[in-house]
Structures are given as structure tokens and as C-alpha cells.
PDB file of C-alpha atoms in Angstrom:
ATOM      1  CA  MET V  12      50.394 -46.374  19.156  1.00 86.00           C
ATOM      2  CA  THR V  13      48.837 -45.974  15.590  1.00 95.00           C
ATOM      3  CA  GLN V  14      45.448 -44.822  15.026  1.00 97.00           C
ATOM      4  CA  HIS V  15      42.541 -47.105  13.965  1.00 98.00           C
ATOM      5  CA  ILE V  16      41.592 -46.432  10.349  1.00 98.00           C
ATOM      6  CA  GLY V  17      37.899 -46.868   9.480  1.00 98.00           C
ATOM      7  CA  ILE V  18      37.045 -47.476   5.779  1.00 98.00           C
ATOM      8  CA  VAL V  19      33.521 -46.497   4.615  1.00 98.00           C
ATOM      9  CA  GLY V  20      33.334 -48.871   1.575  1.00 97.00           C
ATOM     10  CA  CYS V  21      31.013 -48.438  -1.351  1.00 97.00           C
ATOM     11  CA  SER V  22      32.225 -50.478  -4.384  1.00 94.00           C
ATOM     12  CA  ALA V  23      34.200 -53.742  -3.654  1.00 94.00           C
ATOM     13  CA  GLU V  24      37.031 -53.112  -6.083  1.00 94.00           C
ATOM     14  CA  GLY V  25      37.928 -49.603  -4.804  1.00 95.00           C
ATOM     15  CA  ALA V  26      37.470 -50.522  -1.129  1.00 96.00           C
ATOM     16  CA  SER V  27      39.681 -53.506  -1.645  1.00 96.00           C
ATOM     17  CA  LEU V  28      42.429 -51.562  -3.342  1.00 96.00           C
ATOM     18  CA  CYS V  29      42.437 -48.942  -0.624  1.00 97.00           C
ATOM     19  CA  TYR V  30      42.617 -51.569   2.146  1.00 98.00           C
ATOM     20  CA  GLN V  31      45.443 -53.484   0.411  1.00 97.00           C
ATOM     21  CA  THR V  32      47.372 -50.334  -0.038  1.00 97.00           C
ATOM     22  CA  ILE V  33      47.126 -49.448   3.710  1.00 97.00           C
ATOM     23  CA  CYS V  34      48.083 -53.049   4.760  1.00 97.00           C
ATOM     24  CA  VAL V  35      51.087 -53.441   2.304  1.00 96.00           C
ATOM     25  CA  GLU V  36      52.527 -49.948   2.309  1.00 96.00           C
ATOM     26  CA  GLY V  37      52.194 -49.706   6.253  1.00 96.00           C
ATOM     27  CA  ALA V  38      55.389 -51.780   6.391  1.00 94.00           C
ATOM     28  CA  LYS V  39      57.269 -48.958   4.958  1.00 92.00           C
ATOM     29  CA  LEU V  40      56.507 -46.736   7.864  1.00 91.00           C
ATOM     30  CA  LEU V  41      56.159 -49.384  10.610  1.00 94.00           C
ATOM     31  CA  GLY V  42      58.426 -52.293   9.875  1.00 95.00           C
ATOM     32  CA  PRO V  43      57.983 -55.751   8.320  1.00 95.00           C
ATOM     33  CA  HIS V  44      54.321 -56.899   8.121  1.00 94.00           C
ATOM     34  CA  ALA V  45      53.118 -54.022  10.203  1.00 95.00           C
ATOM     35  CA  HIS V  46      50.206 -51.787   9.610  1.00 96.00           C
ATOM     36  CA  PRO V  47      47.744 -49.654  11.557  1.00 97.00           C
ATOM     37  CA  GLU V  48      44.529 -51.413  12.775  1.00 97.00           C
ATOM     38  CA  VAL V  49      41.885 -51.103   9.866  1.00 98.00           C
ATOM     39  CA  SER V  50      38.224 -51.824   9.895  1.00 98.00           C
ATOM     40  CA  MET V  51      35.780 -51.611   6.898  1.00 98.00           C
ATOM     41  CA  HIS V  52      32.134 -51.523   6.634  1.00 98.00           C
ATOM     42  CA  THR V  53      30.420 -51.896   3.253  1.00 97.00           C
ATOM     43  CA  PRO V  54      26.760 -51.925   2.794  1.00 97.00           C
ATOM     44  CA  SER V  55      25.360 -53.439  -0.449  1.00 97.00           C
ATOM     45  CA  LEU V  56      26.393 -51.271  -3.364  1.00 96.00           C
ATOM     46  CA  SER V  57      22.682 -51.286  -4.417  1.00 97.00           C
ATOM     47  CA  ASP V  58      21.908 -49.376  -1.274  1.00 97.00           C
ATOM     48  CA  TYR V  59      23.907 -46.542  -2.591  1.00 97.00           C
ATOM     49  CA  MET V  60      22.777 -46.751  -6.170  1.00 97.00           C
ATOM     50  CA  GLU V  61      19.190 -46.718  -5.229  1.00 97.00           C
ATOM     51  CA  HIS V  62      19.805 -43.130  -3.933  1.00 98.00           C
ATOM     52  CA  ILE V  63      22.317 -42.249  -6.770  1.00 97.00           C
ATOM     53  CA  TYR V  64      20.072 -43.031  -9.527  1.00 96.00           C
ATOM     54  CA  ARG V  65      17.406 -40.676  -8.092  1.00 97.00           C
ATOM     55  CA  GLY V  66      19.923 -37.990  -7.514  1.00 96.00           C
ATOM     56  CA  ASP V  67      19.125 -38.232  -3.801  1.00 98.00           C
ATOM     57  CA  TRP V  68      22.498 -37.262  -2.195  1.00 98.00           C
ATOM     58  CA  ARG V  69      21.100 -36.672   1.123  1.00 98.00           C
ATOM     59  CA  GLY V  70      19.986 -40.346   1.103  1.00 98.00           C
ATOM     60  CA  VAL V  71      23.476 -41.412   0.059  1.00 98.00           C
ATOM     61  CA  GLY V  72      24.900 -39.439   2.841  1.00 98.00           C
ATOM     62  CA  GLU V  73      22.655 -41.305   5.365  1.00 98.00           C
ATOM     63  CA  VAL V  74      24.102 -44.695   4.084  1.00 98.00           C
ATOM     64  CA  MET V  75      27.636 -43.344   4.643  1.00 98.00           C
ATOM     65  CA  LEU V  76      26.594 -42.126   8.138  1.00 98.00           C
ATOM     66  CA  ALA V  77      25.391 -45.386   9.211  1.00 98.00           C
ATOM     67  CA  SER V  78      28.725 -46.924   8.319  1.00 98.00           C
ATOM     68  CA  ALA V  79      30.440 -44.304  10.173  1.00 98.00           C
ATOM     69  CA  HIS V  80      28.482 -45.028  13.350  1.00 98.00           C
ATOM     70  CA  LYS V  81      29.222 -48.819  13.130  1.00 98.00           C
ATOM     71  CA  LEU V  82      32.918 -48.021  12.530  1.00 98.00           C
ATOM     72  CA  ALA V  83      32.911 -45.627  15.583  1.00 98.00           C
ATOM     73  CA  LYS V  84      31.445 -48.255  17.759  1.00 98.00           C
ATOM     74  CA  ILE V  85      34.248 -50.692  17.144  1.00 98.00           C
ATOM     75  CA  GLY V  86      36.945 -48.215  17.837  1.00 98.00           C
ATOM     76  CA  ALA V  87      37.980 -46.445  14.527  1.00 98.00           C
ATOM     77  CA  ASP V  88      39.714 -43.033  15.083  1.00 98.00           C
ATOM     78  CA  PHE V  89      38.845 -41.445  11.762  1.00 98.00           C
ATOM     79  CA  LEU V  90      37.255 -42.332   8.488  1.00 98.00           C
ATOM     80  CA  VAL V  91      38.181 -42.557   4.781  1.00 98.00           C
ATOM     81  CA  CYS V  92      35.867 -43.376   1.794  1.00 98.00           C
ATOM     82  CA  PRO V  93      37.518 -44.911  -1.221  1.00 98.00           C
ATOM     83  CA  ASP V  94      34.656 -43.732  -3.617  1.00 97.00           C
ATOM     84  CA  ASN V  95      34.872 -40.476  -5.242  1.00 98.00           C
ATOM     85  CA  THR V  96      31.274 -40.260  -6.405  1.00 97.00           C
ATOM     86  CA  ILE V  97      29.682 -40.361  -3.116  1.00 98.00           C
ATOM     87  CA  HIS V  98      31.822 -37.643  -1.662  1.00 98.00           C
ATOM     88  CA  GLN V  99      29.087 -35.413  -3.098  1.00 97.00           C
ATOM     89  CA  ALA V 100      27.060 -36.440  -0.120  1.00 98.00           C
ATOM     90  CA  LEU V 101      29.724 -35.868   2.674  1.00 98.00           C
ATOM     91  CA  PRO V 102      28.645 -32.122   3.347  1.00 97.00           C
ATOM     92  CA  PHE V 103      25.197 -33.321   4.235  1.00 98.00           C
ATOM     93  CA  ILE V 104      26.408 -35.514   7.067  1.00 98.00           C
ATOM     94  CA  GLU V 105      29.855 -34.492   8.058  1.00 97.00           C
ATOM     95  CA  GLY V 106      28.615 -32.218  10.942  1.00 97.00           C
ATOM     96  CA  ARG V 107      26.764 -35.202  12.260  1.00 98.00           C
ATOM     97  CA  SER V 108      29.492 -37.677  11.961  1.00 98.00           C
ATOM     98  CA  PRO V 109      30.891 -39.355  14.933  1.00 98.00           C
ATOM     99  CA  LEU V 110      34.331 -39.230  13.534  1.00 98.00           C
ATOM    100  CA  PRO V 111      36.362 -36.977  11.238  1.00 98.00           C
ATOM    101  CA  TRP V 112      36.968 -37.692   7.598  1.00 98.00           C
ATOM    102  CA  LEU V 113      39.879 -37.482   5.040  1.00 98.00           C
ATOM    103  CA  HIS V 114      38.485 -36.046   1.967  1.00 98.00           C
ATOM    104  CA  ILE V 115      39.746 -38.082  -1.233  1.00 98.00           C
ATOM    105  CA  ALA V 116      39.702 -34.913  -3.612  1.00 98.00           C
ATOM    106  CA  GLY V 117      41.574 -32.989  -0.982  1.00 98.00           C
ATOM    107  CA  CYS V 118      44.353 -35.607  -0.802  1.00 98.00           C
ATOM    108  CA  VAL V 119      44.464 -35.542  -4.772  1.00 98.00           C
ATOM    109  CA  ALA V 120      44.638 -31.878  -4.866  1.00 98.00           C
ATOM    110  CA  ASP V 121      47.343 -31.672  -2.207  1.00 98.00           C
ATOM    111  CA  GLU V 122      49.471 -34.239  -4.317  1.00 98.00           C
ATOM    112  CA  ALA V 123      48.772 -32.231  -7.544  1.00 98.00           C
ATOM    113  CA  ALA V 124      50.005 -29.006  -5.978  1.00 98.00           C
ATOM    114  CA  GLN V 125      53.085 -30.615  -4.331  1.00 98.00           C
ATOM    115  CA  ARG V 126      54.164 -32.117  -7.720  1.00 98.00           C
ATOM    116  CA  GLY V 127      53.776 -28.707  -9.454  1.00 98.00           C
ATOM    117  CA  PHE V 128      50.915 -29.599 -11.781  1.00 98.00           C
ATOM    118  CA  ARG V 129      48.698 -26.779 -12.973  1.00 98.00           C
ATOM    119  CA  ARG V 130      45.980 -28.099 -15.215  1.00 98.00           C
ATOM    120  CA  ILE V 131      44.270 -31.436 -14.181  1.00 98.00           C
ATOM    121  CA  GLY V 132      41.818 -33.518 -16.284  1.00 98.00           C
ATOM    122  CA  ILE V 133      39.123 -35.385 -14.298  1.00 98.00           C
ATOM    123  CA  THR V 134      38.023 -38.914 -14.987  1.00 98.00           C
ATOM    124  CA  GLY V 135      35.385 -40.891 -13.155  1.00 97.00           C
ATOM    125  CA  THR V 136      31.845 -41.709 -13.096  1.00 97.00           C
ATOM    126  CA  ARG V 137      29.301 -39.282 -14.853  1.00 96.00           C
ATOM    127  CA  TRP V 138      28.175 -38.105 -11.391  1.00 97.00           C
ATOM    128  CA  LEU V 139      31.541 -37.479 -10.391  1.00 97.00           C
ATOM    129  CA  THR V 140      32.763 -35.540 -13.526  1.00 97.00           C
ATOM    130  CA  ASP V 141      29.567 -33.512 -13.539  1.00 97.00           C
ATOM    131  CA  SER V 142      29.972 -32.531  -9.875  1.00 97.00           C
ATOM    132  CA  GLU V 143      32.039 -30.065  -7.983  1.00 97.00           C
ATOM    133  CA  VAL V 144      33.785 -32.503  -5.760  1.00 98.00           C
ATOM    134  CA  TYR V 145      37.089 -32.091  -7.669  1.00 98.00           C
ATOM    135  CA  PRO V 146      36.687 -28.510  -9.061  1.00 98.00           C
ATOM    136  CA  GLU V 147      36.225 -27.171  -5.486  1.00 97.00           C
ATOM    137  CA  LYS V 148      39.334 -28.878  -4.052  1.00 98.00           C
ATOM    138  CA  LEU V 149      41.525 -28.080  -7.129  1.00 98.00           C
ATOM    139  CA  SER V 150      40.471 -24.424  -7.199  1.00 98.00           C
ATOM    140  CA  ALA V 151      41.232 -24.076  -3.522  1.00 98.00           C
ATOM    141  CA  ARG V 152      44.831 -25.049  -4.328  1.00 97.00           C
ATOM    142  CA  GLY V 153      44.883 -22.575  -7.342  1.00 97.00           C
ATOM    143  CA  LEU V 154      44.737 -25.353  -9.961  1.00 98.00           C
ATOM    144  CA  GLU V 155      42.730 -25.436 -13.163  1.00 98.00           C
ATOM    145  CA  HIS V 156      40.604 -28.344 -14.050  1.00 98.00           C
ATOM    146  CA  VAL V 157      39.018 -29.832 -17.283  1.00 98.00           C
ATOM    147  CA  ARG V 158      36.142 -32.165 -17.637  1.00 98.00           C
ATOM    148  CA  PRO V 159      35.942 -34.734 -20.454  1.00 98.00           C
ATOM    149  CA  THR V 160      33.188 -34.037 -23.226  1.00 97.00           C
ATOM    150  CA  ILE V 161      29.741 -35.256 -22.562  1.00 97.00           C
ATOM    151  CA  GLU V 162      30.278 -38.259 -24.942  1.00 98.00           C
ATOM    152  CA  GLU V 163      33.537 -39.083 -23.169  1.00 98.00           C
ATOM    153  CA  ARG V 164      32.001 -38.991 -19.707  1.00 97.00           C
ATOM    154  CA  ASP V 165      29.208 -41.468 -20.802  1.00 97.00           C
ATOM    155  CA  GLU V 166      31.527 -43.999 -22.122  1.00 98.00           C
ATOM    156  CA  ILE V 167      33.804 -43.844 -19.058  1.00 97.00           C
ATOM    157  CA  ALA V 168      30.718 -44.110 -16.823  1.00 96.00           C
ATOM    158  CA  ARG V 169      29.621 -47.199 -18.776  1.00 97.00           C
ATOM    159  CA  ILE V 170      33.071 -48.810 -18.388  1.00 97.00           C
ATOM    160  CA  ILE V 171      33.219 -48.094 -14.739  1.00 97.00           C
ATOM    161  CA  MET V 172      29.562 -49.337 -13.742  1.00 96.00           C
ATOM    162  CA  GLU V 173      29.326 -52.239 -16.223  1.00 96.00           C
ATOM    163  CA  GLU V 174      32.955 -53.492 -16.180  1.00 97.00           C
ATOM    164  CA  LEU V 175      35.316 -52.089 -13.560  1.00 96.00           C
ATOM    165  CA  VAL V 176      33.009 -52.427 -10.382  1.00 94.00           C
ATOM    166  CA  TYR V 177      32.511 -56.058 -11.372  1.00 95.00           C
ATOM    167  CA  GLY V 178      36.328 -56.787 -11.752  1.00 94.00           C
ATOM    168  CA  VAL V 179      36.068 -56.929 -15.588  1.00 97.00           C
ATOM    169  CA  PHE V 180      39.153 -55.381 -17.210  1.00 97.00           C
ATOM    170  CA  LYS V 181      39.044 -55.238 -20.966  1.00 97.00           C
ATOM    171  CA  PRO V 182      41.754 -53.902 -23.459  1.00 97.00           C
ATOM    172  CA  ASP V 183      39.079 -51.745 -25.125  1.00 98.00           C
ATOM    173  CA  ALA V 184      38.527 -49.972 -21.755  1.00 98.00           C
ATOM    174  CA  VAL V 185      42.329 -49.145 -21.561  1.00 98.00           C
ATOM    175  CA  ALA V 186      42.222 -47.875 -25.084  1.00 98.00           C
ATOM    176  CA  THR V 187      39.233 -45.500 -24.364  1.00 98.00           C
ATOM    177  CA  PHE V 188      41.022 -44.011 -21.266  1.00 98.00           C
ATOM    178  CA  GLN V 189      44.236 -43.647 -23.269  1.00 98.00           C
ATOM    179  CA  ARG V 190      42.222 -41.838 -26.076  1.00 98.00           C
ATOM    180  CA  VAL V 191      40.361 -39.368 -23.731  1.00 98.00           C
ATOM    181  CA  MET V 192      43.604 -38.684 -21.735  1.00 98.00           C
ATOM    182  CA  GLN V 193      45.690 -38.098 -24.915  1.00 98.00           C
ATOM    183  CA  ARG V 194      42.941 -35.438 -26.107  1.00 98.00           C
ATOM    184  CA  LEU V 195      42.993 -33.924 -22.663  1.00 98.00           C
ATOM    185  CA  LYS V 196      46.659 -33.460 -23.070  1.00 98.00           C
ATOM    186  CA  ASP V 197      46.783 -32.238 -26.686  1.00 98.00           C
ATOM    187  CA  GLU V 198      43.528 -30.197 -26.949  1.00 98.00           C
ATOM    188  CA  GLU V 199      42.999 -29.026 -23.371  1.00 98.00           C
ATOM    189  CA  GLY V 200      46.635 -28.499 -22.195  1.00 98.00           C
ATOM    190  CA  CYS V 201      46.279 -30.840 -19.243  1.00 98.00           C
ATOM    191  CA  ASP V 202      49.512 -31.753 -17.490  1.00 98.00           C
ATOM    192  CA  ALA V 203      48.124 -34.420 -15.161  1.00 98.00           C
ATOM    193  CA  VAL V 204      44.899 -36.409 -14.884  1.00 98.00           C
ATOM    194  CA  VAL V 205      43.049 -37.574 -11.845  1.00 98.00           C
ATOM    195  CA  LEU V 206      42.103 -41.276 -11.730  1.00 98.00           C
ATOM    196  CA  GLY V 207      38.859 -40.198 -10.130  1.00 97.00           C
ATOM    197  CA  CYS V 208      37.040 -43.489  -9.695  1.00 95.00           C
ATOM    198  CA  THR V 209      38.800 -45.866  -7.232  1.00 95.00           C
ATOM    199  CA  GLU V 210      38.472 -48.687  -9.830  1.00 95.00           C
ATOM    200  CA  ILE V 211      40.351 -46.774 -12.571  1.00 97.00           C
ATOM    201  CA  PRO V 212      43.866 -47.513 -11.049  1.00 97.00           C
ATOM    202  CA  LEU V 213      43.300 -51.210 -11.729  1.00 96.00           C
ATOM    203  CA  ILE V 214      43.675 -50.534 -15.463  1.00 97.00           C
ATOM    204  CA  MET V 215      45.543 -47.134 -15.717  1.00 98.00           C
ATOM    205  CA  SER V 216      48.665 -45.786 -14.302  1.00 98.00           C
ATOM    206  CA  ASP V 217      51.725 -43.734 -15.297  1.00 98.00           C
ATOM    207  CA  ALA V 218      52.945 -46.866 -17.209  1.00 98.00           C
ATOM    208  CA  ASN V 219      50.152 -46.588 -19.790  1.00 98.00           C
ATOM    209  CA  SER V 220      48.674 -43.137 -19.478  1.00 98.00           C
ATOM    210  CA  PRO V 221      49.676 -40.330 -21.918  1.00 98.00           C
ATOM    211  CA  LEU V 222      49.565 -38.018 -18.808  1.00 98.00           C
ATOM    212  CA  PRO V 223      50.989 -38.286 -15.407  1.00 98.00           C
ATOM    213  CA  THR V 224      48.208 -39.843 -13.123  1.00 98.00           C
ATOM    214  CA  LEU V 225      46.799 -38.828  -9.738  1.00 98.00           C
ATOM    215  CA  ASP V 226      45.715 -42.204  -8.286  1.00 98.00           C
ATOM    216  CA  SER V 227      43.041 -41.210  -5.946  1.00 98.00           C
ATOM    217  CA  THR V 228      42.664 -44.542  -4.194  1.00 97.00           C
ATOM    218  CA  ARG V 229      46.314 -44.911  -3.328  1.00 98.00           C
ATOM    219  CA  LEU V 230      46.646 -41.155  -2.484  1.00 98.00           C
ATOM    220  CA  LEU V 231      43.798 -41.532   0.043  1.00 98.00           C
ATOM    221  CA  ALA V 232      45.275 -44.847   1.548  1.00 98.00           C
ATOM    222  CA  ARG V 233      48.814 -43.109   1.977  1.00 97.00           C
ATOM    223  CA  ALA V 234      47.123 -40.108   3.613  1.00 98.00           C
ATOM    224  CA  ALA V 235      45.307 -42.446   5.974  1.00 98.00           C
ATOM    225  CA  LEU V 236      48.498 -44.120   6.820  1.00 97.00           C
ATOM    226  CA  ARG V 237      50.433 -40.786   7.424  1.00 96.00           C
ATOM    227  CA  ARG V 238      47.603 -39.792   9.810  1.00 97.00           C
ATOM    228  CA  ALA V 239      47.303 -42.997  11.516  1.00 97.00           C
ATOM    229  CA  THR V 240      51.132 -43.261  12.194  1.00 95.00           C
ATOM    230  CA  GLN V 241      51.748 -39.594  12.907  1.00 88.00           C
ATOM    231  CA  ALA V 242      52.481 -40.023  16.550  1.00 57.00           C
ATOM    232  CA  THR V 243      54.503 -43.100  15.904  1.00 58.00           C
ATOM    233  CA  GLN V 244      56.788 -41.299  13.403  1.00 55.00           C
ATOM    234  CA  LYS V 245      57.185 -38.261  15.860  1.00 53.00           C
ATOM    235  CA  ASN V 246      58.477 -40.640  18.470  1.00 49.00           C
TER     236      ASN V 246
END
């Protein structure tokens, strides 16, 4: 028996990629066309943004918690949230959650340490890159981190919120990410970069990045798969 994965969705593109990865890559562990049971709840993104724009992370947490309760009622065994930014709210509600959570930045930090990286660049929304979500998890694994400049953070945030979350993918956006990543490599000595917004992997990957990438969306999905199929794999 596999465990039932609950996805607490925020933005459509990131949640969709996480869901798709679980379903498609499940076959590698379970056989043709097989994957664990998956349920997803996504309130309107505007419900989250109303709180985020005010810096009300406790309010963000309550929206996450509402999804958690709905997923618990339909049988989910544990939760993942394919959105890096709102992980800032997880500490406010984790103790009241009806189910345990996998932490996206923890999954990325584990992968970075396993691959032997030492100095990690962080990309994502301005709320994410200004936060301690990744610094805390990377530091716990003995890894250094570098944030983009304020100007770079602002432009990346604009691309994410005005383009990527709407499924708009432009060559100029790719060029911006490549430029920032190249600078992180050349000037900051980074040896890898976190794709710390779950939409960034839709336009950036190892194939077009100057640095090895840590794809937060797929790493979270794969961690969920491992957890959901753990008992099956042991048998």
C-alpha cells in the first residue's frame, strides 16, 4: 500500500508541475502507469496574495491550514506545498496541522548536500529571497547561501508574478535568469542555484543555466514519492 499524498496548492503552474511529476515519475517506482493516490486543494491565489501583500504571514498560514484540513478529511496521509514563498507561514500552523508536512527547502538542502555543493544561489520571489526559508535549511546542512542583488530580486519577482504564474514564458525572462545566475557564479562563487519558485523550472534547467540547478518543484515531488512508496519499496 502506498500513502495518499495531499498537495496544498498555491499558484496553478507550480502545483501542476508538482502533480504531474508525482504521477509521471511514480511509474519508475511502482510500474507502468502507477502512482500513489494524490489529492490537491487550491484556494484562489488571490486569497494568498491578499495576506502576502500585507506581510500577514499568520493569515497565509491560516489559508494553508484550511487546505490541510480539507485534504485530511478526504484521506491524505501527509502534505506537500509546491510553493516556496508561503513556506514562511508554515511555522505558524505546523503545530496545529492535522497532517505532517514535507518542507520544500529541506528537500532542496538535502539534495544540495548529497551532490556536494557548498555555496548556493537563491532565486525566487522577492518575499522568498528576502526571507530565511532557504538560509535556515541550507545552514543546517553546513551550506553557504547567496541572495541576488536587490535590483535582481525585483526583476525576478516581476517575471514570476507578471509572467510565469500566468503561464507566460518569454525569451527575455530566460536571458534575465541566465544573467543573474552567471553573476552568482562568477562574482559570488556559487556552485549551484536553487530554482526557488515552483514556476522557474518551466523556463530554466541544467540545459540552459550557467550553474547546476536545484529544481525545488521536482525535488519536492520526488521526496513525496519516496515517502508515499516507502513501505512498498521495503516489501
